[in-house]
Coordinates of C-alpha atoms in Angstrom, one line a residue:
X27 CA 23.1 140.1 -50.0
X28 CA 23.2 137.1 -47.4
X29 CA 24.1 133.5 -49.5
X30 CA 21.9 130.8 -47.8
X31 CA 24.3 127.3 -47.0
X32 CA 21.8 124.1 -48.0
X33 CA 22.7 121.1 -45.7
X34 CA 22.1 117.5 -47.6
X35 CA 21.4 114.6 -45.5
X36 CA 23.1 111.3 -45.7
X37 CA 20.9 107.9 -46.0
X38 CA 19.3 106.5 -42.8
X39 CA 21.9 104.9 -41.0
X40 CA 21.6 100.7 -40.3
X41 CA 20.8 101.4 -36.6
X42 CA 17.8 103.1 -37.3
X43 CA 16.6 100.5 -40.3
X44 CA 17.0 97.7 -37.4
X45 CA 15.1 99.7 -34.7
X46 CA 12.3 100.1 -36.9
X47 CA 11.8 96.6 -37.9
X48 CA 11.8 95.4 -34.4
X49 CA 9.1 97.6 -33.5
X50 CA 7.0 96.7 -36.6
X51 CA 7.6 92.5 -35.6
X52 CA 6.8 93.9 -31.7
X53 CA 3.4 95.3 -33.1
X54 CA 2.6 92.2 -35.1
X55 CA 3.4 89.8 -32.6
X56 CA 1.0 91.5 -29.7
X57 CA -1.7 91.6 -32.5
X58 CA -1.7 87.9 -33.1
X59 CA -0.9 87.3 -29.0
X60 CA -4.3 89.4 -28.4
X61 CA -6.3 87.6 -31.4
X62 CA -5.4 84.0 -30.0
X63 CA -6.6 85.6 -26.3
X64 CA -9.6 87.0 -27.7
X65 CA -10.4 83.5 -29.5
X66 CA -10.3 81.5 -26.5
X67 CA -12.1 83.8 -24.6
X68 CA -14.9 83.5 -27.2
X69 CA -15.1 79.7 -26.7
X70 CA -15.1 79.6 -23.2
X71 CA -18.1 81.7 -23.3
X72 CA -19.8 79.5 -25.1
X73 CA -19.1 79.9 -28.7
X74 CA -18.6 75.7 -28.9
X75 CA -21.7 73.7 -28.5
X76 CA -21.9 69.9 -28.5
X77 CA -25.4 68.0 -29.3
X78 CA -26.2 64.8 -26.8
X79 CA -26.8 62.0 -29.2
X80 CA -28.6 58.9 -29.1
X81 CA -27.1 55.9 -30.2
X82 CA -28.5 52.3 -30.3
X83 CA -26.1 49.2 -29.9
X84 CA -27.5 45.9 -31.6
X85 CA -25.6 42.8 -30.4
X86 CA -26.2 40.5 -33.2
X87 CA -25.2 38.0 -35.9
X88 CA -26.0 38.9 -39.8
X89 CA -27.1 35.9 -41.7
X90 CA -28.5 35.8 -45.2
X91 CA -29.8 32.4 -46.9
X92 CA -32.8 30.8 -48.8
X93 CA -36.1 29.6 -47.0
X94 CA -37.5 26.3 -47.6
X95 CA -41.1 24.6 -46.7
X96 CA -41.2 22.6 -43.3
X97 CA -41.4 19.5 -45.8
X98 CA -40.9 18.3 -49.1
X99 CA -41.7 15.3 -51.0
X100 CA -40.4 14.5 -54.6
X101 CA -43.2 12.5 -56.4
X102 CA -41.4 9.8 -58.3
X103 CA -42.7 6.8 -59.7
X104 CA -41.9 3.4 -57.7
X105 CA -42.1 1.3 -60.7
X106 CA -42.6 1.4 -64.7
X107 CA -46.3 1.6 -66.5
X108 CA -48.7 3.6 -68.0
X109 CA -50.7 6.4 -66.1
X110 CA -54.3 5.1 -65.6
X111 CA -55.1 8.5 -63.4
X112 CA -54.1 11.5 -62.0
X113 CA -56.3 12.6 -59.0
X114 CA -54.5 15.8 -58.3
X115 CA -53.5 19.2 -60.2
X116 CA -51.1 21.7 -58.9
X117 CA -52.5 24.0 -55.5
X118 CA -54.4 21.2 -54.4
X119 CA -54.5 20.5 -50.6
X120 CA -53.8 16.8 -49.9
X121 CA -53.7 14.7 -46.7
X122 CA -51.1 12.1 -45.9
X123 CA -52.0 8.6 -47.4
X124 CA -53.7 10.4 -50.6
X125 CA -53.4 8.6 -54.0
X126 CA -51.5 11.3 -56.3
X127 CA -51.3 8.9 -59.7
X128 CA -52.5 5.9 -60.1
X129 CA -50.4 3.3 -62.8
X130 CA -51.6 0.2 -64.8
X131 CA -51.9 -2.6 -62.3
X132 CA -53.6 -5.3 -63.7
X133 CA -50.7 -7.8 -63.8
X134 CA -50.2 -7.2 -60.1
X135 CA -53.9 -7.6 -59.1
X136 CA -54.2 -10.9 -61.3
X137 CA -50.8 -12.2 -59.9
X138 CA -52.1 -11.5 -56.2
X139 CA -55.6 -13.0 -57.0
X140 CA -54.2 -16.4 -58.6
X141 CA -51.5 -16.4 -55.6
X142 CA -54.9 -16.5 -53.1
X143 CA -56.4 -19.1 -55.0
X144 CA -53.4 -21.5 -54.6
X145 CA -53.1 -20.7 -51.1
X146 CA -56.8 -21.9 -50.4
X147 CA -55.9 -25.1 -52.2
X148 CA -52.2 -25.3 -50.2
X149 CA -54.2 -24.8 -46.8
X150 CA -56.4 -28.1 -47.7
X151 CA -53.8 -30.1 -49.3
X152 CA -50.7 -28.8 -48.5
X153 CA -48.1 -28.9 -45.7
X154 CA -48.2 -26.4 -43.0
X155 CA -44.6 -25.1 -44.3
X156 CA -45.9 -24.4 -48.0
X157 CA -48.3 -22.9 -46.6
X158 CA -46.6 -20.3 -44.3
X159 CA -44.0 -19.7 -47.3
X160 CA -47.2 -18.4 -49.6
X161 CA -48.3 -16.1 -46.8
X162 CA -44.8 -14.5 -46.9
X163 CA -45.3 -14.3 -50.9
X164 CA -48.2 -12.6 -50.9
X165 CA -47.1 -10.0 -48.6
X166 CA -44.2 -9.0 -51.2
X167 CA -47.5 -9.1 -54.2
X168 CA -49.3 -7.0 -52.4
X169 CA -46.4 -4.6 -51.8
X170 CA -46.1 -4.8 -56.0
X171 CA -49.6 -3.3 -55.9
X172 CA -48.8 -0.3 -53.7
X173 CA -46.0 0.5 -56.1
X174 CA -48.4 1.3 -58.6
X175 CA -49.6 4.2 -56.8
X176 CA -48.0 7.5 -55.8
X177 CA -49.4 8.8 -52.3
X178 CA -48.7 11.5 -50.4
X179 CA -46.5 11.0 -47.2
X180 CA -47.7 13.9 -45.3
X181 CA -50.3 16.8 -45.0
X182 CA -49.5 19.8 -47.9
X183 CA -50.1 21.2 -50.9
X184 CA -49.3 20.1 -54.5
X185 CA -46.6 22.4 -55.4
X186 CA -45.9 21.0 -58.9
X187 CA -47.8 18.3 -61.1
X188 CA -46.1 17.4 -64.7
X189 CA -47.9 14.1 -65.6
X190 CA -50.8 13.0 -67.7
X191 CA -53.3 10.4 -68.1
X192 CA -51.7 7.9 -70.8
X193 CA -48.1 8.3 -70.3
X194 CA -45.4 6.2 -70.0
X195 CA -43.4 6.3 -67.0
X196 CA -39.9 4.8 -65.9
X197 CA -39.4 4.1 -62.0
X198 CA -37.9 6.8 -60.3
X199 CA -39.2 9.3 -62.9
X200 CA -40.0 12.6 -61.3
X201 CA -43.7 13.8 -61.5
X202 CA -43.8 16.6 -59.4
X203 CA -43.7 18.1 -55.5
X204 CA -45.6 17.9 -52.5
X205 CA -44.8 20.6 -49.5
X206 CA -45.6 21.5 -46.1
X207 CA -45.5 25.3 -45.9
X208 CA -46.9 25.4 -42.4
X209 CA -43.7 26.8 -41.6
X210 CA -40.4 27.8 -43.5
X211 CA -36.8 26.8 -42.2
X212 CA -33.1 27.7 -43.5
X213 CA -29.8 26.6 -42.8
X214 CA -27.4 29.4 -41.9
X215 CA -24.0 29.9 -41.8
X216 CA -22.3 30.5 -38.3
X217 CA -18.7 31.7 -38.1
X218 CA -16.8 29.3 -35.8
X219 CA -16.2 32.4 -33.4
X220 CA -19.9 33.2 -33.0
X221 CA -21.1 30.1 -32.3
X222 CA -21.1 30.0 -28.7
X223 CA -23.2 33.0 -28.5
X224 CA -26.4 31.0 -30.2
X225 CA -29.2 29.9 -27.7
X226 CA -32.2 27.7 -28.8
X227 CA -35.0 30.5 -29.4
X228 CA -33.0 33.4 -29.7
X229 CA -34.5 35.8 -31.9
X230 CA -34.1 36.2 -35.8
X231 CA -35.2 39.1 -38.0
X232 CA -35.8 38.2 -41.7
X233 CA -35.8 40.4 -44.3
X234 CA -37.0 39.9 -47.8
X235 CA -36.9 41.5 -51.2
X236 CA -40.5 40.4 -51.6
X237 CA -41.8 41.8 -48.3
X238 CA -41.7 45.4 -47.5
X239 CA -41.2 44.6 -43.6
X240 CA -39.7 42.4 -41.4
X241 CA -40.7 39.0 -40.4
X242 CA -39.4 37.5 -37.0
X243 CA -38.2 33.8 -36.7
X244 CA -36.2 32.0 -34.0
X245 CA -33.1 29.5 -33.6
X246 CA -34.0 26.0 -33.7
X247 CA -30.9 23.9 -33.7
X248 CA -27.1 23.7 -34.8
X249 CA -25.0 20.3 -34.9
X250 CA -22.4 19.5 -32.7
X251 CA -19.9 19.4 -35.7
X252 CA -18.4 22.1 -37.3
X253 CA -17.2 22.2 -41.4
X254 CA -14.8 23.6 -43.7
X255 CA -16.8 25.8 -46.4
X256 CA -14.8 25.9 -50.5
X257 CA -13.5 29.3 -49.0
X258 CA -11.3 27.6 -46.3
X259 CA -13.4 28.9 -43.7
X260 CA -14.8 27.0 -40.4
X261 CA -18.5 27.4 -40.1
X262 CA -21.4 25.8 -38.0
X263 CA -24.9 25.6 -40.0
X264 CA -27.7 26.8 -37.7
X265 CA -31.4 25.9 -38.2
X266 CA -33.6 29.1 -37.9
X267 CA -37.5 29.0 -38.4
X268 CA -40.2 31.1 -39.4
X269 CA -44.1 29.9 -37.9
X270 CA -45.8 32.7 -39.1
X271 CA -45.1 34.8 -42.2
X272 CA -46.9 36.8 -44.9
X273 CA -48.3 34.9 -48.0
X274 CA -45.9 37.0 -50.4
X275 CA -43.0 34.7 -49.1
X276 CA -43.0 31.4 -50.5
X277 CA -40.4 28.3 -50.1
X278 CA -37.0 29.2 -51.8
X279 CA -37.0 32.8 -51.5
X280 CA -33.9 34.7 -50.7
X281 CA -33.3 36.7 -47.3
X282 CA -30.6 38.5 -45.2
X283 CA -31.3 38.8 -41.5
X284 CA -30.1 38.8 -38.3
X285 CA -29.9 36.9 -35.1
X286 CA -30.4 38.9 -31.8
X287 CA -28.0 37.9 -29.5
X288 CA -29.3 39.9 -26.8
X289 CA -31.9 43.1 -26.4
X290 CA -30.9 46.4 -28.3
X291 CA -29.2 48.7 -25.8
X292 CA -29.7 52.5 -26.2
X293 CA -27.2 55.2 -25.3
X294 CA -27.2 58.8 -24.7
X295 CA -23.3 59.9 -25.8
X296 CA -21.2 63.3 -26.4
X297 CA -18.0 64.5 -26.8
X298 CA -16.1 64.5 -23.8
X299 CA -15.7 68.2 -24.2
X300 CA -19.1 69.3 -23.0
X301 CA -18.1 67.5 -19.8
X302 CA -17.1 69.7 -16.8
X303 CA -16.1 68.7 -13.6
X304 CA -16.0 70.3 -10.1
X305 CA -15.2 68.5 -6.8
X306 CA -15.3 65.1 -8.2
X307 CA -18.7 65.7 -9.7
X308 CA -19.3 65.7 -13.5
X309 CA -21.7 68.4 -14.8
X310 CA -22.7 70.2 -18.4
X311 CA -24.4 74.0 -18.8
X312 CA -26.9 74.0 -21.4
X313 CA -25.8 76.4 -24.4
X314 CA -28.8 78.4 -24.3
X315 CA -29.3 79.8 -20.6
X316 CA -26.3 78.6 -19.2
X317 CA -27.8 76.2 -16.5
X318 CA -26.0 73.5 -15.1
X319 CA -26.9 70.3 -14.5
X320 CA -25.2 67.6 -12.8
X321 CA -24.6 64.0 -14.7
X322 CA -23.1 60.6 -14.4
X323 CA -20.9 59.4 -17.5
X324 CA -18.8 56.6 -18.2
X325 CA -15.8 56.5 -20.6
X326 CA -17.0 55.6 -24.6
X327 CA -14.3 55.5 -26.8
X328 CA -11.3 58.2 -26.6
X329 CA -13.5 61.3 -27.6
X330 CA -16.9 60.4 -26.1
X331 CA -18.5 59.7 -22.8
X332 CA -22.0 57.7 -22.2
X333 CA -24.5 59.8 -20.2
X334 CA -26.0 57.3 -17.8
X335 CA -28.0 60.1 -16.0
X336 CA -29.1 63.6 -15.7
X337 CA -30.2 63.8 -19.6
X338 CA -32.5 62.4 -21.8
X339 CA -31.1 63.2 -25.3
X340 CA -30.8 66.3 -27.7
X341 CA -29.7 68.9 -25.6
X342 CA -27.4 71.1 -26.3
X343 CA -24.4 72.1 -24.5
X344 CA -21.6 74.7 -24.0
X345 CA -18.1 73.4 -24.3
X346 CA -16.1 72.8 -20.8
X347 CA -12.8 72.2 -22.4
X348 CA -11.3 72.4 -25.9
X349 CA -10.0 69.2 -28.1
X350 CA -6.1 68.4 -27.9
X351 CA -5.5 68.2 -31.6
X352 CA -5.5 71.1 -33.6
X353 CA -8.2 70.7 -36.6
X354 CA -10.7 67.6 -34.9
X355 CA -14.4 68.0 -36.1
X356 CA -16.3 68.4 -32.9
X357 CA -19.6 67.4 -35.1
X358 CA -17.5 64.2 -36.4
X359 CA -20.2 61.6 -37.7
X360 CA -22.4 60.2 -35.0
X361 CA -25.9 59.2 -36.6
X362 CA -29.2 59.1 -34.9
X363 CA -29.2 55.1 -34.8
X364 CA -26.2 52.8 -35.9
X365 CA -24.8 49.7 -34.6
X366 CA -22.3 48.9 -32.4
X367 CA -19.3 50.6 -34.1
X368 CA -20.9 54.1 -33.5
X369 CA -19.4 56.1 -36.0
X370 CA -17.2 58.9 -34.5
X371 CA -16.4 56.8 -31.3
X372 CA -12.8 56.8 -32.2
X373 CA -12.1 53.2 -32.6
X374 CA -14.8 51.8 -30.5
X375 CA -15.6 48.5 -33.1
X376 CA -18.1 45.6 -33.2
X377 CA -16.9 42.6 -31.5
X378 CA -17.0 39.9 -33.8
X379 CA -19.6 40.1 -36.0
X380 CA -22.3 41.6 -33.4
X381 CA -20.9 39.3 -30.6
X382 CA -19.5 40.4 -27.2
X383 CA -20.2 43.6 -24.9
X384 CA -20.7 47.1 -26.4
X385 CA -17.6 48.9 -27.4
X386 CA -15.6 51.1 -25.1
X387 CA -16.7 49.2 -22.0

């Protein structure tokens, strides 16, 4: 019988193992490279798109404060005495010179009548100088009678009255308030850096908590000298005015608002990666259909451009290049209408509380 011999194989050599590892590594790297190429190819064929957005720039100064009536008279007794008559009530409309309150003036009228009698005697038998002195004294007595009344110094409305017939008053006692509401005014703080931008007649938009809407006014004036607040800030108090306003708004109501340094400007913005160039001319391609449109653009921050012609807004554009920084968000915050600090315009800041030119210019 023939005897079979069995041969045992030893472990794989080190060279064979290394060769296998090299082959596997090469296959993996090749797959990654192909994957990146296909990814780039996908982007170049329009998988990335950008939307043209409309941004509004407001060149403004923010303000806040409290409105006051055009005129206000604190009604006060000019002398001491007993109230004989009160001729008005709260809400009444009065004219300049109307008597609001009458104090007892019996003594003052008696003194004037006696003085007039004495003047007649002096005019007949006295000297001319004595008579002249008595005429001057008569003017003082007439003034004392006038001080027994409280009168309106302008046309207005009785905003408050707190006195009744028979009350006893001392000089300078407050009895009410008269206001002229034909227009409203307010003095607002303006930072020293913004004062040079003010102009008489500039439009002011007021927002009141008591009214659902915007009330329009204008800048009236500001002083030729600044002042330092308790916070250590240097400001100028500018006066603003409202000529026409709804009945919901009353004197001493608070507001926030903005002084419009120049009219609002609206821009069309898009990421710069949506812009291609050929022979020195900028163009875009619509994401759907691929139609090419010639455009003119201006820089706007580091990541955006302002489209000055060629588009109307809302178009979806195919990418013409890729963002340089990895992880950049192509849809980073751009609202439909913001102020000059158009969010996402990569550092394009509003200048000085709404002053100066649009960012990125």
